[in-house]
CSV table of C-alpha atoms in Angstrom, one decimal:
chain,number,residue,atom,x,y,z
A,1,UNK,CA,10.9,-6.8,-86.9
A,2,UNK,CA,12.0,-3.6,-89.1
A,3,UNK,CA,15.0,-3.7,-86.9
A,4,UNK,CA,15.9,-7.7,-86.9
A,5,UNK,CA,15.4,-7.8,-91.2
A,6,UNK,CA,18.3,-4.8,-91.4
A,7,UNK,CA,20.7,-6.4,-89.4
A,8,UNK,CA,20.2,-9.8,-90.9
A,9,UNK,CA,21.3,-7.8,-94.1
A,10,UNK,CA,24.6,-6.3,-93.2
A,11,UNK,CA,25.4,-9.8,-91.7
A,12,UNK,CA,24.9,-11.5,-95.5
A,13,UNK,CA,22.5,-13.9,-97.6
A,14,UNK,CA,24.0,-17.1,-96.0
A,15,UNK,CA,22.0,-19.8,-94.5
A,16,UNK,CA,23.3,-18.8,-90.9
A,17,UNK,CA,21.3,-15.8,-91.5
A,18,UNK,CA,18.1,-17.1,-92.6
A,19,UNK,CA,18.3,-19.5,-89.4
A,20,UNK,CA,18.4,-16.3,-87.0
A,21,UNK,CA,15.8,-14.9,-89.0
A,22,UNK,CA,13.6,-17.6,-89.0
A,23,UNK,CA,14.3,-17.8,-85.0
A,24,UNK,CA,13.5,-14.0,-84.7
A,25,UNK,CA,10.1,-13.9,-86.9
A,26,UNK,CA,8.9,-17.3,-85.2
A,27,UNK,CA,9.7,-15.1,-81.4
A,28,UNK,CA,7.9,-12.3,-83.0
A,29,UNK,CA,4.4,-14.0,-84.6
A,30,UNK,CA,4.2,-16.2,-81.2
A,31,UNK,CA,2.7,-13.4,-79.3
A,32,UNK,CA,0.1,-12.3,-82.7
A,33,UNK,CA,-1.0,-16.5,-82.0
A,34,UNK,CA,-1.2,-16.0,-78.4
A,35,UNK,CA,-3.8,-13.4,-79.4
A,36,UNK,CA,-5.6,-15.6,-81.8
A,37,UNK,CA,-6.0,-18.0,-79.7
A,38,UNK,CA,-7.0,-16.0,-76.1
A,39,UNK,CA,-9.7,-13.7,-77.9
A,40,UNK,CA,-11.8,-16.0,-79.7
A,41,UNK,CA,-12.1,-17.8,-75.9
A,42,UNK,CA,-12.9,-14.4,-74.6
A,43,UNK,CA,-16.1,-13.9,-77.0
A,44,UNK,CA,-17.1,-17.7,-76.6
A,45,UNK,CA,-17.4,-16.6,-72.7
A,46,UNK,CA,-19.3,-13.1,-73.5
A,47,UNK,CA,-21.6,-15.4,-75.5
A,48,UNK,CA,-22.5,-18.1,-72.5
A,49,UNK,CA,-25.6,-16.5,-72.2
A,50,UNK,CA,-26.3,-15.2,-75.5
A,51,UNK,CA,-28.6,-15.9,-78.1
A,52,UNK,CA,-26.3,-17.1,-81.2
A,53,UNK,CA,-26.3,-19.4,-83.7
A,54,UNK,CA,-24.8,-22.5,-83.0
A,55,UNK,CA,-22.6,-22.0,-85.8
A,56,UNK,CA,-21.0,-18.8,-84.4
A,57,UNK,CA,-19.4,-21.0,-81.4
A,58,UNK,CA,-18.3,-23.7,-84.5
A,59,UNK,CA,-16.4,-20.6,-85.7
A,60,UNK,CA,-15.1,-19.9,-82.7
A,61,UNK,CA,-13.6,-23.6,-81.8
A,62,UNK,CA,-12.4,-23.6,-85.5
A,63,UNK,CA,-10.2,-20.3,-85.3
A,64,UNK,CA,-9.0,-21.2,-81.9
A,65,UNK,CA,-7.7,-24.9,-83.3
A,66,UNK,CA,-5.9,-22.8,-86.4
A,67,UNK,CA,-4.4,-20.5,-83.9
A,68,UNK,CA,-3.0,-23.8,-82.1
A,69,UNK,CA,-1.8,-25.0,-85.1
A,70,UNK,CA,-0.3,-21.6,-86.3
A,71,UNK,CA,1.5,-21.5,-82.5
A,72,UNK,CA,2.8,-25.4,-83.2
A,73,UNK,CA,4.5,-24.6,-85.9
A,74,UNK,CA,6.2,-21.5,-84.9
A,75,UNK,CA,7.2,-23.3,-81.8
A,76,UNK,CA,8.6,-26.5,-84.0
A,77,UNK,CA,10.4,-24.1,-86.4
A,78,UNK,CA,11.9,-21.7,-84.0
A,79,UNK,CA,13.6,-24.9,-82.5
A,80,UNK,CA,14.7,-26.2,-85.9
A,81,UNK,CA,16.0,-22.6,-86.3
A,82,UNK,CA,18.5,-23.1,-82.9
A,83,UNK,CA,20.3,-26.5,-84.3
A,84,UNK,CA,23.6,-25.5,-85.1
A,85,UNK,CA,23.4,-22.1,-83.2
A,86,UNK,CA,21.9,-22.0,-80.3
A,87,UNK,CA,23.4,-25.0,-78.7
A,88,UNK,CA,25.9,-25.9,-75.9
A,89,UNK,CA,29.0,-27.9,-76.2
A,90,UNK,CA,28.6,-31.8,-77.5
A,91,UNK,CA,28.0,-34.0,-74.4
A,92,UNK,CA,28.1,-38.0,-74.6
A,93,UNK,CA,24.6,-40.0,-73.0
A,94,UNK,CA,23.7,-42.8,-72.6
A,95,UNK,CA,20.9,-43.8,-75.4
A,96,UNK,CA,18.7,-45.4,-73.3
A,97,UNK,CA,18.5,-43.4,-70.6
A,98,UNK,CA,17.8,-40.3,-72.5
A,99,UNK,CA,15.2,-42.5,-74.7
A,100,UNK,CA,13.7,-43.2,-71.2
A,101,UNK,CA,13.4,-39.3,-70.3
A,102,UNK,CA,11.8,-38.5,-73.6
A,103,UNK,CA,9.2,-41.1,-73.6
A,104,UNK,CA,8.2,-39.8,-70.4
A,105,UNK,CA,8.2,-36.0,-71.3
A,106,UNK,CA,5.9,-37.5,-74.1
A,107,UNK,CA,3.2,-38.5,-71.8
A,108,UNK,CA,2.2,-41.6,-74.5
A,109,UNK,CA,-1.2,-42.9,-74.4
A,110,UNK,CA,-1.3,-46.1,-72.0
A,111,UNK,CA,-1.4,-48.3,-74.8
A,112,UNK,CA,1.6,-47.1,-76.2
A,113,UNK,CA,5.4,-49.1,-75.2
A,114,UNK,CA,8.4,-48.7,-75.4
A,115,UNK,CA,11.1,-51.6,-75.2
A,116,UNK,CA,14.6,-50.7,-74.5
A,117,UNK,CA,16.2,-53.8,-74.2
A,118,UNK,CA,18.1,-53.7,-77.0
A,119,UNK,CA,19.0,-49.9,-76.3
A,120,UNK,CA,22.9,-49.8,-75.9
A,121,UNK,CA,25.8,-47.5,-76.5
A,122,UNK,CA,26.0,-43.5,-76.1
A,123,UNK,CA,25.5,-40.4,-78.6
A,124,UNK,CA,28.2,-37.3,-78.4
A,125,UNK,CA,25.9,-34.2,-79.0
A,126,UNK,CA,24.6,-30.8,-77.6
A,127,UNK,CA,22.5,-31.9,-74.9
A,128,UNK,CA,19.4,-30.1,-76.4
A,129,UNK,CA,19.9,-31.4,-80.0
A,130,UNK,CA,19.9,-34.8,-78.3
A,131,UNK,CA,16.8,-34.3,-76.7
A,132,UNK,CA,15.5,-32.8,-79.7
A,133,UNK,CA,16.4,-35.8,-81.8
A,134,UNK,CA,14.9,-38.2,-79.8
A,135,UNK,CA,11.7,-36.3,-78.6
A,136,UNK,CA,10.8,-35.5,-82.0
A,137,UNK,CA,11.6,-38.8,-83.6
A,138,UNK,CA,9.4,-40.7,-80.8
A,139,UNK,CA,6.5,-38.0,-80.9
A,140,UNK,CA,6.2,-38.8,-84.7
A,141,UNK,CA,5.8,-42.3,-83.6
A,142,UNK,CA,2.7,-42.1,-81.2
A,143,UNK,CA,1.4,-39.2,-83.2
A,144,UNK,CA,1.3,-41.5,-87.1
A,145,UNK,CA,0.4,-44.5,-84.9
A,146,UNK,CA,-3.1,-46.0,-86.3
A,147,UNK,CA,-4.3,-47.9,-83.3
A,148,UNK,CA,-5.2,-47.8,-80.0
A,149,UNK,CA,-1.8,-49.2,-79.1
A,150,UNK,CA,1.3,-49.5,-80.6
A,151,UNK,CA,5.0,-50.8,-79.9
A,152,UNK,CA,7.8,-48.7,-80.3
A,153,UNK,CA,11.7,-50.6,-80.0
A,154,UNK,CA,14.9,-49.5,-79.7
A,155,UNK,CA,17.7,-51.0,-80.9
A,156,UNK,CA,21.1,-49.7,-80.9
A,157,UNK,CA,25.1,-49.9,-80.4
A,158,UNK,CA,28.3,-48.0,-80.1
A,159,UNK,CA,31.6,-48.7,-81.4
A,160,UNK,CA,33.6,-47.1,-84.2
A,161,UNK,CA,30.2,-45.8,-85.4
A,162,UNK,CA,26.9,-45.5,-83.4
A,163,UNK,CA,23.9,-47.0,-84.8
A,164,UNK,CA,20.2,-46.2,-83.4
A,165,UNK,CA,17.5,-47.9,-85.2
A,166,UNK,CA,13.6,-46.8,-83.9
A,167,UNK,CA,11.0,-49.2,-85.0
A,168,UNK,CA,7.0,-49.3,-84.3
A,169,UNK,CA,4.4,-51.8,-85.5
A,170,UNK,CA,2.3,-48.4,-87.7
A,171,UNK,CA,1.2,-47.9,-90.6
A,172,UNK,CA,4.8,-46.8,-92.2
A,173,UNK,CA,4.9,-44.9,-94.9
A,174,UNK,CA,5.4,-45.9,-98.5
A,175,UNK,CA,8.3,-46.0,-100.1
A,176,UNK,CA,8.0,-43.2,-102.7
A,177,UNK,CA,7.2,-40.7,-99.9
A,178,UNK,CA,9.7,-41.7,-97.7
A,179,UNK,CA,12.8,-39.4,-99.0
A,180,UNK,CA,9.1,-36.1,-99.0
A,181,UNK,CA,8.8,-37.0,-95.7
A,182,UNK,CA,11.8,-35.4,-94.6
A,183,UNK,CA,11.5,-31.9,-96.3
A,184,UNK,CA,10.7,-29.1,-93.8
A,185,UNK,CA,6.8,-27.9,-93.4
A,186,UNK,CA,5.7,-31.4,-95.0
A,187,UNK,CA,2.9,-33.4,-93.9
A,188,UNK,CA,1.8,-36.8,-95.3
A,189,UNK,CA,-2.0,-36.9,-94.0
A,190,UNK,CA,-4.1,-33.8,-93.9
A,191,UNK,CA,-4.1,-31.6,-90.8
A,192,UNK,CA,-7.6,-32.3,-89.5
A,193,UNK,CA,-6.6,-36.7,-89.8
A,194,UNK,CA,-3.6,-35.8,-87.7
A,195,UNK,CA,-1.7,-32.9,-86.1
A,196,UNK,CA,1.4,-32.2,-87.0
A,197,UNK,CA,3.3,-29.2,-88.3
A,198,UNK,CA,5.5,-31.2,-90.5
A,199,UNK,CA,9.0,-30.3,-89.1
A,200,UNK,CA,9.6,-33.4,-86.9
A,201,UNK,CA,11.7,-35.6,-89.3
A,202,UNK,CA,13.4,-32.6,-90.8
A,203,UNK,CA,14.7,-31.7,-87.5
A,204,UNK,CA,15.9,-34.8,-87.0
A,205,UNK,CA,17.4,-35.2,-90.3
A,206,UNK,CA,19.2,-31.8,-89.6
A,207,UNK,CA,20.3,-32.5,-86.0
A,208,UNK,CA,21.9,-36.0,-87.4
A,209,UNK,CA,23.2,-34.3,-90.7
A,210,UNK,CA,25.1,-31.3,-89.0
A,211,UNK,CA,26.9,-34.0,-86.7
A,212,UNK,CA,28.6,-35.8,-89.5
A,213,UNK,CA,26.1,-38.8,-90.0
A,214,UNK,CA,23.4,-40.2,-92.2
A,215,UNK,CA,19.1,-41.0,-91.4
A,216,UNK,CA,16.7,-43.0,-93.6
A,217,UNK,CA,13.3,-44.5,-93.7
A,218,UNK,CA,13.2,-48.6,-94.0
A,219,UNK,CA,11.2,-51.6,-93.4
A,220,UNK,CA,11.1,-53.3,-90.6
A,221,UNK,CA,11.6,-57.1,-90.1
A,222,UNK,CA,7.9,-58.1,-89.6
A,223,UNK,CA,6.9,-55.9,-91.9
A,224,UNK,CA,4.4,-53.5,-90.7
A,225,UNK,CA,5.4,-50.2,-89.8
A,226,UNK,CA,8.5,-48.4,-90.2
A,227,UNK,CA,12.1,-48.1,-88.9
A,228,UNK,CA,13.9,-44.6,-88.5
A,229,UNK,CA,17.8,-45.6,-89.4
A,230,UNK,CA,20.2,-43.5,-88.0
A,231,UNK,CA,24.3,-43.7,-88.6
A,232,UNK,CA,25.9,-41.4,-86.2
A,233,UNK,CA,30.2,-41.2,-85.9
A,234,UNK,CA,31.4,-42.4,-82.1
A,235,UNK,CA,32.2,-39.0,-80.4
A,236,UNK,CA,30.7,-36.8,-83.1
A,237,UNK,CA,30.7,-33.1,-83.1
A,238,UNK,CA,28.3,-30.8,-84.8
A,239,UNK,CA,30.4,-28.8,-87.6
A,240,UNK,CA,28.9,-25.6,-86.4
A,241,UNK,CA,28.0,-26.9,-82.5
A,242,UNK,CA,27.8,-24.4,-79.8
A,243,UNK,CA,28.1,-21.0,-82.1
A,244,UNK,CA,26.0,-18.4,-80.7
């Protein structure tokens, strides 16, 4: 890591730099979590037979779902790291066939659906940042959802500016947190109500930003739950796209 930090400094302070390094210390801590989490499930095994208090395999379970969390979030903020740098060229899909992939990638609980009717039109970005977007807005969904099932609608259009709007029927989130909820390493509900690192929205935020166009939080017509606005320009390519 020695190594990584000095050449980050000859290349400058700029924000370009503190991506790579982020990328490069989030590569590097992976393999200390991969440890955290395969050694405690070592001694839980050596300890089958043994005669322990129950409260030693409690410990065990609770470092080994820390170490899970730890990995999460290095795995969430390497790939917020790679937006802007680490992508290919901008590429135009179709909006609901991509939705469509992502849900399924998602593996939703069965009581979870999605409606696409309304789905229309086409976004011009990297192909990962698309997927990105769209898996990350839609996990944040299923993952905030407050009952056993949920809807999830997708309503969209092309033209001289592209317009996505993802609605679900859950518990939304007020409207004085709504401009928090999209700062980096921010969660809204403690850890142990629901998983989550905290970086979903702010990927988004920065995948949509970096192309040219605009996110927000709003109501939604029935008025439970919560729509994720997005204002994308027709054709748009990232400001930085494809730089390695």
């Amino acid at each position: 890591m020695a190594a990584h930090a000095g050449q980050l400094e000859k290349g400058g302070g700029s924000e370009d730099s503190f991506e790579t390094y982020l990328y490069l210390i989030t590569h590097d801590l992976r393999a200390c979590f991969r440890a955290l989490k395969t050694i405690p499930a070592w001694i839980a095994e050596d300890l089958v037979d043994a005669d322990v208090p129950d409260e030693v395999h409690t410990h065990l379970e609770m470092l080994m779902t820390q170490a899970l969390r730890g990995d999460r979030m290095l795995i969430d903020l390497r790939e917020f790291s790679r937006v802007g740098r680490l992508s290919g060229p901008p590429m135009t899909e179709d909006i609901r066939s991509v939705v469509a992939r992502c849900w399924q990638a998602l593996n939703p609980p069965d009581g979870m659906q999605l409606d696409l009717e309304k789905a229309e039109g086409a976004v011009t970005l990297p192909q990962e940042d698309t997927i990105r977007l769209f898996a990350a807005l839609l996990e944040n969904v299923v993952k905030h959802h407050d009952g056993p099932g949920g809807h999830v609608r997708i309503v969209s259009a092309g033209g001289p500016e592209v317009r996505i709007r993802i609605e679900d029927d859950g518990p939304g989130i007020a409207q004085e947190y709504r401009e928090k909820a999209f700062e980096l390493l921010t969660t809204l509900r403690p850890r142990d109500a629901c998983e989550g690192s905290g970086v979903g929205l702010a990927l988004a935020r920065k995948i949509v930003e970096s192309a040219g166009g605009t996110i927000g939080l709003e109501d939604v017509p029935a008025g439970r739950g919560l729509c994720v606005s997005i204002r994308l320009p027709a054709g748009a390519e990232r400001v930085n796209g494809g730089r390695e």
